[in-house]
Structure formats: C-alpha cells, structure tokens
mmCIF file of C-alpha atoms and ligand atoms in Angstrom:
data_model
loop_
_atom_site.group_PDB
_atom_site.id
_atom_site.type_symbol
_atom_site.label_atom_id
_atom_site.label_comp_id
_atom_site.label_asym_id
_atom_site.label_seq_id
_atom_site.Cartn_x
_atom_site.Cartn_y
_atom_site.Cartn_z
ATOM 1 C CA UNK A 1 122.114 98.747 -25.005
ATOM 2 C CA UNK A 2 124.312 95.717 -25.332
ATOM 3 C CA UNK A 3 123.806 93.308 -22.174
ATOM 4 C CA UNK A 4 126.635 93.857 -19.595
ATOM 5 C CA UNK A 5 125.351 91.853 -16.655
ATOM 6 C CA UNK A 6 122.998 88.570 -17.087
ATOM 7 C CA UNK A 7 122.473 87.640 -13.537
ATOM 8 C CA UNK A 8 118.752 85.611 -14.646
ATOM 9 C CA UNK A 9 120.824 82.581 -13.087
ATOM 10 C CA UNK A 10 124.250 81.033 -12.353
ATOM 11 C CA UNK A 11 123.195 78.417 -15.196
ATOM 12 C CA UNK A 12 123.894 81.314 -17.575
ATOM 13 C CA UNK A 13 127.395 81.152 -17.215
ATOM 14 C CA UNK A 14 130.193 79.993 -19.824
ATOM 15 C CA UNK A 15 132.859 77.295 -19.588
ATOM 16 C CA UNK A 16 136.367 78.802 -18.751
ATOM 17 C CA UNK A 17 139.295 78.476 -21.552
ATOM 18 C CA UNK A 18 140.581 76.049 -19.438
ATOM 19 C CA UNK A 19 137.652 73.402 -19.810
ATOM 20 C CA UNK A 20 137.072 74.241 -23.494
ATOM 21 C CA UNK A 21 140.913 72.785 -23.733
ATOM 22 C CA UNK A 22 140.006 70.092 -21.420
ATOM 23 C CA UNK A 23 136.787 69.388 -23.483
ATOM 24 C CA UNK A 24 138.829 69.447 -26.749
ATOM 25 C CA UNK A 25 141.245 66.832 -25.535
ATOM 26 C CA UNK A 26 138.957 64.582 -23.580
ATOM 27 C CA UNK A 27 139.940 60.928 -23.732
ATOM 28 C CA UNK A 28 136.391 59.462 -24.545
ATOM 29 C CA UNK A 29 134.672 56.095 -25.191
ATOM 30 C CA UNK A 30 131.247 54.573 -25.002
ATOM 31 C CA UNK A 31 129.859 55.527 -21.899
ATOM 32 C CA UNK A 32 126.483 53.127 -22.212
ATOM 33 C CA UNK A 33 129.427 50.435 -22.227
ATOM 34 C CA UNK A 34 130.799 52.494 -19.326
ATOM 35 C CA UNK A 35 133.801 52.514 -21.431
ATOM 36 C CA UNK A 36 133.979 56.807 -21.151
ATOM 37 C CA UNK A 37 137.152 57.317 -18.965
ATOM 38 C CA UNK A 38 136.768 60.888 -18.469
ATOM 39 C CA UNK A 39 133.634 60.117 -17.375
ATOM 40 C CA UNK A 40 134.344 57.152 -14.957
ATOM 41 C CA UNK A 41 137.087 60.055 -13.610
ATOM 42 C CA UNK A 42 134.596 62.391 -13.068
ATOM 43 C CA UNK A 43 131.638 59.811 -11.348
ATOM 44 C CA UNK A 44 134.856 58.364 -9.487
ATOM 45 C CA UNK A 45 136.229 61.727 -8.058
ATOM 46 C CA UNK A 46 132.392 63.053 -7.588
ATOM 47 C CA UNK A 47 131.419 60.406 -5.434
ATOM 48 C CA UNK A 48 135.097 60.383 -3.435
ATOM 49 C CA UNK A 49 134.501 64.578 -2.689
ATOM 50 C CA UNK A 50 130.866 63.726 -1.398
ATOM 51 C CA UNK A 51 131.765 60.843 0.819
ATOM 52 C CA UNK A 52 129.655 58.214 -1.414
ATOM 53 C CA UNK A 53 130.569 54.764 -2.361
ATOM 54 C CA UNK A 54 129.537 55.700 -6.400
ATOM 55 C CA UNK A 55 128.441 58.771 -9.028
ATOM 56 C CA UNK A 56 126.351 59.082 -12.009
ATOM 57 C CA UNK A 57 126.992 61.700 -14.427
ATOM 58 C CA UNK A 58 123.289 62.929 -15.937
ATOM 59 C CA UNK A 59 122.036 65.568 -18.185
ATOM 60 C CA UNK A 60 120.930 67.922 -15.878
ATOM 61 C CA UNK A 61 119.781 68.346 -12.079
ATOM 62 C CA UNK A 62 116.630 67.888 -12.670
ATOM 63 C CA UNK A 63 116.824 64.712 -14.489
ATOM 64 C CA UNK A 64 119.101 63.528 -11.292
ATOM 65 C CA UNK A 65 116.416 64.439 -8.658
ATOM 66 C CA UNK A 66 114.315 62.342 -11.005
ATOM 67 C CA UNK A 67 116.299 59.560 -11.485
ATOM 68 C CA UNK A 68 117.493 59.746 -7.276
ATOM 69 C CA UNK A 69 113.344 59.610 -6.700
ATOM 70 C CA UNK A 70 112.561 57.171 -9.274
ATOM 71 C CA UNK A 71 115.358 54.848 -7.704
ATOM 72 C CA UNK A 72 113.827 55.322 -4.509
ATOM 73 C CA UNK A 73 110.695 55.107 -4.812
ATOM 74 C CA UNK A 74 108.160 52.957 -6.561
ATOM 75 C CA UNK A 75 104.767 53.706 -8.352
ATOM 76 C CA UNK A 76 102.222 54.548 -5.724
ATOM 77 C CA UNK A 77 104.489 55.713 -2.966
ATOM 78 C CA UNK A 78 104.641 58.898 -1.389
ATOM 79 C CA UNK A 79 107.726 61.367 -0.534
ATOM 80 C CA UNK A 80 107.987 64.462 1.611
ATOM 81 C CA UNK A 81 109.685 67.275 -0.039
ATOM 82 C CA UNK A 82 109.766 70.937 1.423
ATOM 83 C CA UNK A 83 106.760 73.021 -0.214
ATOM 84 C CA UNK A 84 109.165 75.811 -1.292
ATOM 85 C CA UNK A 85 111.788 73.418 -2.958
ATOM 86 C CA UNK A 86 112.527 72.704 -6.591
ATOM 87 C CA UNK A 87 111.676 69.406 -7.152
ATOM 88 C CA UNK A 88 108.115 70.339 -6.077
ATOM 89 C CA UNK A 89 108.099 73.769 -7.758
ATOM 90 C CA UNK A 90 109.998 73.258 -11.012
ATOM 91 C CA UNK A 91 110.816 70.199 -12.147
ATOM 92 C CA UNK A 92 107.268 70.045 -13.915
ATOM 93 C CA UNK A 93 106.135 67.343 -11.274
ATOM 94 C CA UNK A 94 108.356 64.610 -12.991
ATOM 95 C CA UNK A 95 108.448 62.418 -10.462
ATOM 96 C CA UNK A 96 104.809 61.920 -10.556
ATOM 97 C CA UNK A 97 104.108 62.008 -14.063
ATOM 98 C CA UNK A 98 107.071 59.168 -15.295
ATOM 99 C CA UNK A 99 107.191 57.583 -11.662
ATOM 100 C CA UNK A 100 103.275 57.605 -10.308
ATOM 101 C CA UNK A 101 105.214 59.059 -7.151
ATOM 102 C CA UNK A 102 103.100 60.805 -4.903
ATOM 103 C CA UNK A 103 104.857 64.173 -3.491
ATOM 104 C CA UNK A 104 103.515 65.677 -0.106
ATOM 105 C CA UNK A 105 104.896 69.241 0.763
ATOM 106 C CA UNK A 106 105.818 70.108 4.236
ATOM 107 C CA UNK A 107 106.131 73.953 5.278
ATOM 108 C CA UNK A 108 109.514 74.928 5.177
ATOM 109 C CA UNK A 109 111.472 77.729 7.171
ATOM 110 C CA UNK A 110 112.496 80.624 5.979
ATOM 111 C CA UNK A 111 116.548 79.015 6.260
ATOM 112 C CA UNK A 112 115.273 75.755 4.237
ATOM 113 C CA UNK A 113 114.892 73.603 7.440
ATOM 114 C CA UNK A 114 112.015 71.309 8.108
ATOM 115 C CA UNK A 115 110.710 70.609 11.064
ATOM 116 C CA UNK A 116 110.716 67.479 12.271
ATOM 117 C CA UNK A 117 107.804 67.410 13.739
ATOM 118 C CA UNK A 118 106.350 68.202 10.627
ATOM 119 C CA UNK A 119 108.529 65.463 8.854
ATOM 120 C CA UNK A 120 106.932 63.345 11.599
ATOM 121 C CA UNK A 121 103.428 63.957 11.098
ATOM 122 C CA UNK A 122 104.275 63.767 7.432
ATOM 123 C CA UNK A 123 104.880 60.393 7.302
ATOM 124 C CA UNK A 124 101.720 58.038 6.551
ATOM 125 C CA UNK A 125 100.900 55.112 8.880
ATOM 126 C CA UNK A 126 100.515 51.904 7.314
ATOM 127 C CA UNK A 127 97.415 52.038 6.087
ATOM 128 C CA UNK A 128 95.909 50.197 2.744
ATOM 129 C CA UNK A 129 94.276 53.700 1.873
ATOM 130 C CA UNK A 130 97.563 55.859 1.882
ATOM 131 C CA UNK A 131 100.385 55.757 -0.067
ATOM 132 C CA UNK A 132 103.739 54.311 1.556
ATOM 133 C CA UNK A 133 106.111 57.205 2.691
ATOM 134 C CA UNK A 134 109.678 55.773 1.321
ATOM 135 C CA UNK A 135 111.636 58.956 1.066
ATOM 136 C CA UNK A 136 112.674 62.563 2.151
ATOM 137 C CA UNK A 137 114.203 65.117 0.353
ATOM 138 C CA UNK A 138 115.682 68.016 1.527
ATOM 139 C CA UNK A 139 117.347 71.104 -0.681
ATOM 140 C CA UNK A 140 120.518 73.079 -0.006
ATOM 141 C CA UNK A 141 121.859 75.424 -0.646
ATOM 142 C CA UNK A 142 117.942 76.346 -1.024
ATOM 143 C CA UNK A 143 117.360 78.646 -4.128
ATOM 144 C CA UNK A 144 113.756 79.596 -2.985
ATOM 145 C CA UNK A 145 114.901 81.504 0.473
ATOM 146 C CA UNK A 146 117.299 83.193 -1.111
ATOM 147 C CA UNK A 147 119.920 80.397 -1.197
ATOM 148 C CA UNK A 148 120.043 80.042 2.212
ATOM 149 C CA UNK A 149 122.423 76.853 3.508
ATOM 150 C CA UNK A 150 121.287 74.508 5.737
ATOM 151 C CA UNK A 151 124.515 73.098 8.508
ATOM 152 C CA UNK A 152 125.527 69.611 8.833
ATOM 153 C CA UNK A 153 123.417 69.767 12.492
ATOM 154 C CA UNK A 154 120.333 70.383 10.650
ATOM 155 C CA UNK A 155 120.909 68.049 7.523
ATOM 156 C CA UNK A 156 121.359 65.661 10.559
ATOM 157 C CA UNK A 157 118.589 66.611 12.491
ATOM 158 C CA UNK A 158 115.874 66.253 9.245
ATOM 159 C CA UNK A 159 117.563 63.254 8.210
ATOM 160 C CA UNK A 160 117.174 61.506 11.947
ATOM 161 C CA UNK A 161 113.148 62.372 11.840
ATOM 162 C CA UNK A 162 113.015 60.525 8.438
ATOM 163 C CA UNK A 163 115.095 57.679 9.147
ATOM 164 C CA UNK A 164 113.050 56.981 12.806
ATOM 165 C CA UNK A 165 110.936 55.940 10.285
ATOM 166 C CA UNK A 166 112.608 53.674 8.155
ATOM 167 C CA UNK A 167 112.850 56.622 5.024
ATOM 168 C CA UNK A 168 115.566 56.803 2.691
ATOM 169 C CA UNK A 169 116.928 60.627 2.346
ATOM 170 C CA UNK A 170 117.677 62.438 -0.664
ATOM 171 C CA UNK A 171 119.808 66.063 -1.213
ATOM 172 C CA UNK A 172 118.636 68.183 -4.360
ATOM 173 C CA UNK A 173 122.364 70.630 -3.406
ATOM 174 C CA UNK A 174 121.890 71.708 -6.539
ATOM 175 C CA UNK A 175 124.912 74.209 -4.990
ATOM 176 C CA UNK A 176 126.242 71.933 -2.340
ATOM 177 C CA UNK A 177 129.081 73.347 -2.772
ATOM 178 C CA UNK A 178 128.016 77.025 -2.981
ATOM 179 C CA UNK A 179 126.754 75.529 0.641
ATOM 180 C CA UNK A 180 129.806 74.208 1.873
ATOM 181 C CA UNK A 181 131.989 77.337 0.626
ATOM 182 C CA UNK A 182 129.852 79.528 2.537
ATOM 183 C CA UNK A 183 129.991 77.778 5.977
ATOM 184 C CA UNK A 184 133.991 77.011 5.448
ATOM 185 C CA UNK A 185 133.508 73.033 5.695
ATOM 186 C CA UNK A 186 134.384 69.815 3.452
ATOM 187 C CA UNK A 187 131.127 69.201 1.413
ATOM 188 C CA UNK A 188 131.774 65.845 3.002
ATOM 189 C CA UNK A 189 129.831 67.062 6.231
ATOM 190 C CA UNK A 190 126.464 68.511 4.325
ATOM 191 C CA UNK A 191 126.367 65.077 2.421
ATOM 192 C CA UNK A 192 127.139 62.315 5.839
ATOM 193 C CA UNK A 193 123.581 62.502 6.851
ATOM 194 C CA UNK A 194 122.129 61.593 3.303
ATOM 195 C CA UNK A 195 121.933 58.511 1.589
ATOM 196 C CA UNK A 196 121.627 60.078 -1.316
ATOM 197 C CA UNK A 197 122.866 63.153 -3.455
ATOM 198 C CA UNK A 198 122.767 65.648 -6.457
ATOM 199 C CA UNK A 199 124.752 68.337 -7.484
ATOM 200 C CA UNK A 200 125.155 70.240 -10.091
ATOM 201 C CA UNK A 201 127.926 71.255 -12.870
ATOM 202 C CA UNK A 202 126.261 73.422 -14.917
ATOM 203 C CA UNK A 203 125.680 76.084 -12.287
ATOM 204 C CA UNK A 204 128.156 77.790 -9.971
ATOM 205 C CA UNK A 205 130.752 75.300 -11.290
ATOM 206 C CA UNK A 206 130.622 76.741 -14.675
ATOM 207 C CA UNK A 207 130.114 73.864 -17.279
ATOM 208 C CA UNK A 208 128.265 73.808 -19.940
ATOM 209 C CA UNK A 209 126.181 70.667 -19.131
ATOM 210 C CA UNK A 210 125.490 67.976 -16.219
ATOM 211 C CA UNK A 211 124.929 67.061 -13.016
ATOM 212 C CA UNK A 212 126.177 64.290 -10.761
ATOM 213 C CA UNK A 213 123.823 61.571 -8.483
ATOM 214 C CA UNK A 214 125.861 59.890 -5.744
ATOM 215 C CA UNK A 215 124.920 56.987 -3.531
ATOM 216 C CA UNK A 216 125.721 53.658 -2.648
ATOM 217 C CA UNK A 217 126.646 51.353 -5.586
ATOM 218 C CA UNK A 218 122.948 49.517 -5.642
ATOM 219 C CA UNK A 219 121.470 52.376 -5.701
ATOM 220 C CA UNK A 220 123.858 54.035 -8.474
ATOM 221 C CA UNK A 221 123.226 51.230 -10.666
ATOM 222 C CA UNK A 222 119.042 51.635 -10.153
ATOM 223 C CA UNK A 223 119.681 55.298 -10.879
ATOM 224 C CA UNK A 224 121.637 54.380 -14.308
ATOM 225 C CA UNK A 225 119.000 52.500 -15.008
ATOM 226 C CA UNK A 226 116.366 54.642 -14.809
ATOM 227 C CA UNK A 227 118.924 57.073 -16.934
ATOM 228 C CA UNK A 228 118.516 54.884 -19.466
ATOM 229 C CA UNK A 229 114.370 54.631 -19.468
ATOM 230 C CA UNK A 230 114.618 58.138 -19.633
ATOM 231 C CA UNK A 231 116.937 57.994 -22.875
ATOM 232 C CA UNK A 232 119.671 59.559 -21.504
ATOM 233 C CA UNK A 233 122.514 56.878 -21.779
ATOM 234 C CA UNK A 234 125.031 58.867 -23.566
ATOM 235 C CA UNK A 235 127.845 57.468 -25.624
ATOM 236 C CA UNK A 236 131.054 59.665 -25.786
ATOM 237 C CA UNK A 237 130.042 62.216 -23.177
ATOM 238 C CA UNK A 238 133.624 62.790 -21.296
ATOM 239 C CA UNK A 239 133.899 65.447 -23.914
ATOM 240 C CA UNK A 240 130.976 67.162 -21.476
ATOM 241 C CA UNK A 241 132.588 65.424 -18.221
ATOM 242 C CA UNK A 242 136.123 66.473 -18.971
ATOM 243 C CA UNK A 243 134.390 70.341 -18.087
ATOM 244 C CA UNK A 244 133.399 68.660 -15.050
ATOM 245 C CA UNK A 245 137.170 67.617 -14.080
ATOM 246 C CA UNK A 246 138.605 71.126 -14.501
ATOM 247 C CA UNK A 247 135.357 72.462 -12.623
ATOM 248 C CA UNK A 248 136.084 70.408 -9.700
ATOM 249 C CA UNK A 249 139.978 71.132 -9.401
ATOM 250 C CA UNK A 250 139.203 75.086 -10.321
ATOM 251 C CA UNK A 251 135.462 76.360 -9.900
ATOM 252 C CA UNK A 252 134.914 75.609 -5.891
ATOM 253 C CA UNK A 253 136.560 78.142 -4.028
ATOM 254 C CA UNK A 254 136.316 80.485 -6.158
ATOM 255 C CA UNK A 255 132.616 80.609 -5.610
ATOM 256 C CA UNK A 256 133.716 82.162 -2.440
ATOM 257 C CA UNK A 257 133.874 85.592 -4.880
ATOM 258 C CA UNK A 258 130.027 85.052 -6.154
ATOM 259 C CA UNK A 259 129.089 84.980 -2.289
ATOM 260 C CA UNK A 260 131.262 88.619 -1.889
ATOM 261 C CA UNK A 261 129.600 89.810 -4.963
ATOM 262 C CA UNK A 262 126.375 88.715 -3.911
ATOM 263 C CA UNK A 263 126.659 90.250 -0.449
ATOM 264 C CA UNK A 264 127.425 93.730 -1.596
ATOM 265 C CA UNK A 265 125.043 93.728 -4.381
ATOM 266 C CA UNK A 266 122.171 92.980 -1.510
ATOM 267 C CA UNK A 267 123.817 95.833 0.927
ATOM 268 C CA UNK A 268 123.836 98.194 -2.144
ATOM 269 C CA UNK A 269 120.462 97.043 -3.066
ATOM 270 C CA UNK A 270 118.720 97.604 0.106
ATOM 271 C CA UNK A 271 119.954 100.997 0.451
ATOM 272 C CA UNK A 272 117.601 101.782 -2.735
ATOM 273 C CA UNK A 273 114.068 103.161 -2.462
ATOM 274 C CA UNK A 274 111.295 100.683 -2.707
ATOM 275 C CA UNK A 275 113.296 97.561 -2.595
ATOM 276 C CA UNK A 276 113.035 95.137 0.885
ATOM 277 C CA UNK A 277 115.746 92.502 1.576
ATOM 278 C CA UNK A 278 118.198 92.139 4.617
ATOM 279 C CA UNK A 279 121.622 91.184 3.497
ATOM 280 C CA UNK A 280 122.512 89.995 6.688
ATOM 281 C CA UNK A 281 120.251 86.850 4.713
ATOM 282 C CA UNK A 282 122.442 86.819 1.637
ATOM 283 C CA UNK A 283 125.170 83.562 2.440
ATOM 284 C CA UNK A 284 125.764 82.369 -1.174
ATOM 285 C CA UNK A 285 124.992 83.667 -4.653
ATOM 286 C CA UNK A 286 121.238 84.441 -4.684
ATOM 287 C CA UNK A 287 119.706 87.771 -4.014
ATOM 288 C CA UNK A 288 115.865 87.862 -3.989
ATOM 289 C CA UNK A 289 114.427 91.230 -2.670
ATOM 290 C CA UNK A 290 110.720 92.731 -2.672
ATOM 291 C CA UNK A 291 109.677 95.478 -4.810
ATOM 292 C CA UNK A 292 106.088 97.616 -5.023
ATOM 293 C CA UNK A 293 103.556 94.857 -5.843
ATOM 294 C CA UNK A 294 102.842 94.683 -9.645
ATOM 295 C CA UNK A 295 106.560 96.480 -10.778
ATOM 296 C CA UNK A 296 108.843 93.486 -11.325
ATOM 297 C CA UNK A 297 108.164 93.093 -14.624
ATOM 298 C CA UNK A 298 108.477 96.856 -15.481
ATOM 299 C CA UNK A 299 111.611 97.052 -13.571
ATOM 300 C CA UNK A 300 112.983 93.986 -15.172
ATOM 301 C CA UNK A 301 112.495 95.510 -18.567
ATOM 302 C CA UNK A 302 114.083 98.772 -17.695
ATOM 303 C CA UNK A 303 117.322 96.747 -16.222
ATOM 304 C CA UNK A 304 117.451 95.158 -19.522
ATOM 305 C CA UNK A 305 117.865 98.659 -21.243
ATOM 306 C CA UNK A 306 120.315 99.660 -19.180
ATOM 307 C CA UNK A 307 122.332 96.653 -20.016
ATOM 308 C CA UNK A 308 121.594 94.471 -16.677
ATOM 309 C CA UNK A 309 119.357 91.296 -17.415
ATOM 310 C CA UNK A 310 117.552 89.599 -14.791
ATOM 311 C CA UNK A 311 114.469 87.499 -14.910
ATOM 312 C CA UNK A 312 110.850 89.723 -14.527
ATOM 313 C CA UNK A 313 108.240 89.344 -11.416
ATOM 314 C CA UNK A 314 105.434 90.525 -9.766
ATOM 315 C CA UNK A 315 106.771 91.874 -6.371
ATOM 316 C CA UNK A 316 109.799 89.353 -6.097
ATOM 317 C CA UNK A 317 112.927 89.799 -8.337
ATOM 318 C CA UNK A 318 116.043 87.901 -8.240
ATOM 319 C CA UNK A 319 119.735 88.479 -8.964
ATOM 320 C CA UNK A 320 122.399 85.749 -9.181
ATOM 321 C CA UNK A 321 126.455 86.694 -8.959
ATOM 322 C CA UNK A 322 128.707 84.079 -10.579
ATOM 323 C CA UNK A 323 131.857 83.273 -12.453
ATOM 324 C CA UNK A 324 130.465 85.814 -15.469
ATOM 325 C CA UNK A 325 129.889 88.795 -12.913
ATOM 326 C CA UNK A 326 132.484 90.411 -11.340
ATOM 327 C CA UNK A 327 132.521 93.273 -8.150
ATOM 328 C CA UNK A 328 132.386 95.975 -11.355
ATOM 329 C CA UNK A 329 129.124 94.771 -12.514
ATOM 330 C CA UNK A 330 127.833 95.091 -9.331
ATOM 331 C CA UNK A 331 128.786 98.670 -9.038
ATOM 332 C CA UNK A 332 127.418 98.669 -12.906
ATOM 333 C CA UNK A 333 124.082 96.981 -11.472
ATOM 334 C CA UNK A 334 123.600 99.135 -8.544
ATOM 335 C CA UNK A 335 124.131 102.302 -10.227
ATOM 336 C CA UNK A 336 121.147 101.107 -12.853
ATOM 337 C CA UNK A 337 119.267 100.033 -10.258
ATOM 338 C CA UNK A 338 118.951 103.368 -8.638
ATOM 339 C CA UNK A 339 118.195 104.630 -12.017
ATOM 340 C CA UNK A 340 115.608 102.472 -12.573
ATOM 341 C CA UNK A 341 113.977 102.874 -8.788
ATOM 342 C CA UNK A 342 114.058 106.554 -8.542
ATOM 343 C CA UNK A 343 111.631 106.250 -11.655
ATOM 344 C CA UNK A 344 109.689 102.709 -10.418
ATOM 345 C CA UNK A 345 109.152 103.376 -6.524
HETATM 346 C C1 PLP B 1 117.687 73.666 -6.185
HETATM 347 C C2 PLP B 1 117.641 73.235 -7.613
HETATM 348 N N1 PLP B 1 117.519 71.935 -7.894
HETATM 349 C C3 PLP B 1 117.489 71.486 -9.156
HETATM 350 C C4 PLP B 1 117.602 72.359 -10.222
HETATM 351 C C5 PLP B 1 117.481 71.814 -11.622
HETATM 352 O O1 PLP B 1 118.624 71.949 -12.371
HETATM 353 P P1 PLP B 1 118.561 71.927 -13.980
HETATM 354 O O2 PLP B 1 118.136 73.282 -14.385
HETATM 355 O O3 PLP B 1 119.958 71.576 -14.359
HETATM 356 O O4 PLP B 1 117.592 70.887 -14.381
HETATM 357 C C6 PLP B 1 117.731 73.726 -9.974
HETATM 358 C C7 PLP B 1 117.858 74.679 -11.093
HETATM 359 O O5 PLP B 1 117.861 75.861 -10.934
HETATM 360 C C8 PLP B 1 117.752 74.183 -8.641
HETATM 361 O O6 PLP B 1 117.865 75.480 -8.329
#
C-alpha cells in the first residue's frame, strides 16, 4: 500500500505553495558578504520574535547547537546538558569531536526540567584537574519526554542555578515555538532567561531547510564564524530563507492543529491493547507510547503496510502530527493501529 501517513518526524514535512512562490522570487545576494537580503530579513525578524539583539541562519539545528557550543565554549571546557537531550543523544557528540568540549549529563525529569541542585553539583570547582564548566544547555520543547514544554518559571529557575555560577545558557527549542503555542505565550518569555538560542525551520515550521542561532551581536558574529570553519557560509541562500519568511508569518499558530492532532491520536492510542501512554502528557506534537518489549519493530513494519509510516523500536515507538497530517489520518492511523495490535499484543 501507498504511504498515507509519514509521522517518522515533523522534519518530514513539505514546504507550502506559498513558500515555493516565496522561494522562487527570493531577492538574493552573497550571503558570505552578508549581502543576502532575504536572509538579513529573516536573521533580522528571527532575532526581533525571540527577544535577541542578532540571528544566524544555519544549515540545520544541529549544526546551530554546534556552532551556539563552539561559540561558547573553548577546547577543554566542560558543559552540562540534560542526559535525555539531543545534543547529547544525537548530534553524534559534535561538540566534542570538532570542539574538544567536554559534555557532562545531568538526570533530567520526566517534563525536561533539571534540577538545580543537580545543575549545582554539576558544576566543577576550580580545580587544575577538571575541566572549566562555561555553559548550560537546556532543551524545549523536549523531544525525548514526549515533547514535553518547559514554562518561562522553570527556564528561569535552571538558568538562575547556572548563572550563580558565572555559566552562559544555551536553548536547543528545536520547537520553541511548538512550546510557546502550547502554553498560549509570546516565545519572547521561553527565550528571556537564555543568553542564547536555536530554533528550527525545517520542522513544525515546514521549510525545507535551516535553522536560526540568536544571541547577542558578539556572540552572533563568533557563531558565524565558527559557520564558516564548519564550511557552511552559504552564498545565495535567501532562496532557502525566503521559506523561512512565509514560515514565520504563516506556520506558528497553526501548529496549534498538530498539538489537537497529536492529543487525540494519544487518547485513541491508549485506548488500544498493549500500548501504555497517558495523553494527559501529550502538550505538543510528539506521541511516544510503550508497546510489549521486543514488538516495535514488527509493529512498525505492519503500520507501513497499512499505509502509516513511523520509525521502528524495541518497546518505545513514536508518532509525530504536523502540517502533512491532518485529524483524518489520525482516524486513518488509529483504525490501523488497532489492526495491527489486535494481531501484535
Ligand atoms: C531537540 C532537537 N534538537 C536538535 C535537533 C537537530 O535538528 P536537525 O535534524 O535539523 O539537525 C533535533 C532534531 O530532531 C531535535 O529534536
């Protein structure tokens, strides 16, 4: 069968007719020169929307949680990052193999949050034998729990226990604004505490390519630097950033829908024999359940028959709603997902 629903990720999704226009009529220029306007648009407005002096337009977000780190930290220092977030997971420990960064993972709760005592007791003492803590970073919306969001109090709270002492704080909000639609509040508020942010395009927002790094303007130009060690000065990339544009005027609240979808997708799902997930935990557009230990895989493949794609597992699975899935494909999903169980569980 012909795949109806591909909820592997929100990075799977297609730019809208409106950005392919947009992308077809970009003004463009040399954007090493930092002669791109669309792109000087897009930083510009970025960086306005998150409450940050500047913006960098990158490849991808894992290449701007690299180049926030790298910025921020030198060879031989340490940073705390949350032991269930991405840039410790699955971002092929970049910051340590290009930057000699040391990363040291703190538990994290089961809404993304960590402690601060734990941020605390994280942070070295100065000490010739240990590596210099210089940075914390800090994920939300948080793909691993299920992309649960993390409130301007807590972003506030973290970010206090780093800066007591004297660390810089980074945002991977990879969905910030998946974050900020779900609690009903100016993105501006998850993004005050932090010096510095990333969020992506290319996901919820719908475009084809990019992220965006915001910060202070020093900071912005050692990011952009490091850009450019890693080979990723681009030349006429508004025809990318002009995606960007439309995504920020048109793509934001309408991830409010994804977080609908998502929502009765998890109540439908947890009705279902063998699966275990709460949907009173489902806030944005990521639904990760439990199945029987060892059937992921098997019930991945059978989805994928039945026209409904999603990414295989041991005894977690994951489904992500966005701008490609609509409340129909997640009666279509549900109704080949009790297919599937009744023969799995
Ligand atoms: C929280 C988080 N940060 C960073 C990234 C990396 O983004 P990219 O795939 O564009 O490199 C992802 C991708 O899924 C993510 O979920």
């Amino acid at each position: 069968m012909d795949i109806r629903v591909d909820m592997r990720s929100d990075t799977v999704t297609k730019p809208s007719p409106e950005m392919r226009k947009a992308m077809y009529e970009a003004e463009v220029g040399d954007d090493v020169y930092r002669d791109d306007p669309t792109v000087n648009r897009l930083q510009d407005k970025a960086a306005e929307m998150l409450g940050k002096e500047a913006g960098l337009f990158v490849a991808s977000g894992t290449q701007g949680n690299l180049v926030s780190v790298l910025a921020q930290a030198q060879r031989g220092d340490e940073i705390i990052v949350g032991d269930m977030c991405h840039i410790f997971n699955s971002e092929a420990g970049g910051v340590s193999v290009l930057g000699s960064v040391v990363m040291y993972p703190v538990k994290t709760d089961r809404h993304g949050i960590l402690a601060s005592d734990l941020i605390h007791a994280a942070v070295k003492p100065r000490d010739y034998h240990k590596p210099p803590t210089k940075l914390l970073c800090i994920e939300n919306s948080h793909n691993n729990t299920s992309g649960q969001v993390i409130s301007p109090q807590a972003t506030k709270t973290m970010a206090d226990a780093g800066r007591e002492h004297g660390l810089r704080v980074h945002l991977d909000g990879a969905r910030l604004f998946n974050a900020a639609v779900s609690q009903g509040i100016d993105v501006k508020e998850l993004t005050a505490p932090v010096d510095t942010a990333t969020f992506c395009l290319s996901k919820g927002l719908s475009c084809p390519i990019g992220s965006i790094v915001v910060g202070d303007a020093d900071f912005i130009e050692e990011a952009g630097r490091w850009r450019k060690i890693l080979g990723a000065g681009m030349r006429q990339v508004g025809i990318v950033a002009a995606a960007g544009l439309v995504a920020l005027d048109s793509m934001v609240d309408r991830m409010a829908d994804d977080h609908v979808n998502a929502k009765k997708l998890a109540e439908g799902l947890a009705e279902l024999p063998g699966i275990a997930l709460d949907p009173n935990e489902i806030v944005t557009n990521i639904v990760r359940f439990g199945v029987p230990a060892g059937t992921g895989d098997k019930i991945a493949a059978h989805l994928k028959e039945q026209g409904v794609y999603i990414n295989g597992g041991d005894a977690d699975l994951r489904m992500v709603t966005h701008y490609g899935v609509d409340s129909e494909d997640i009666d279509f999903t549900l109704l080949a997902m009790r297919n599937v169980m009744s023969e799995v569980a």
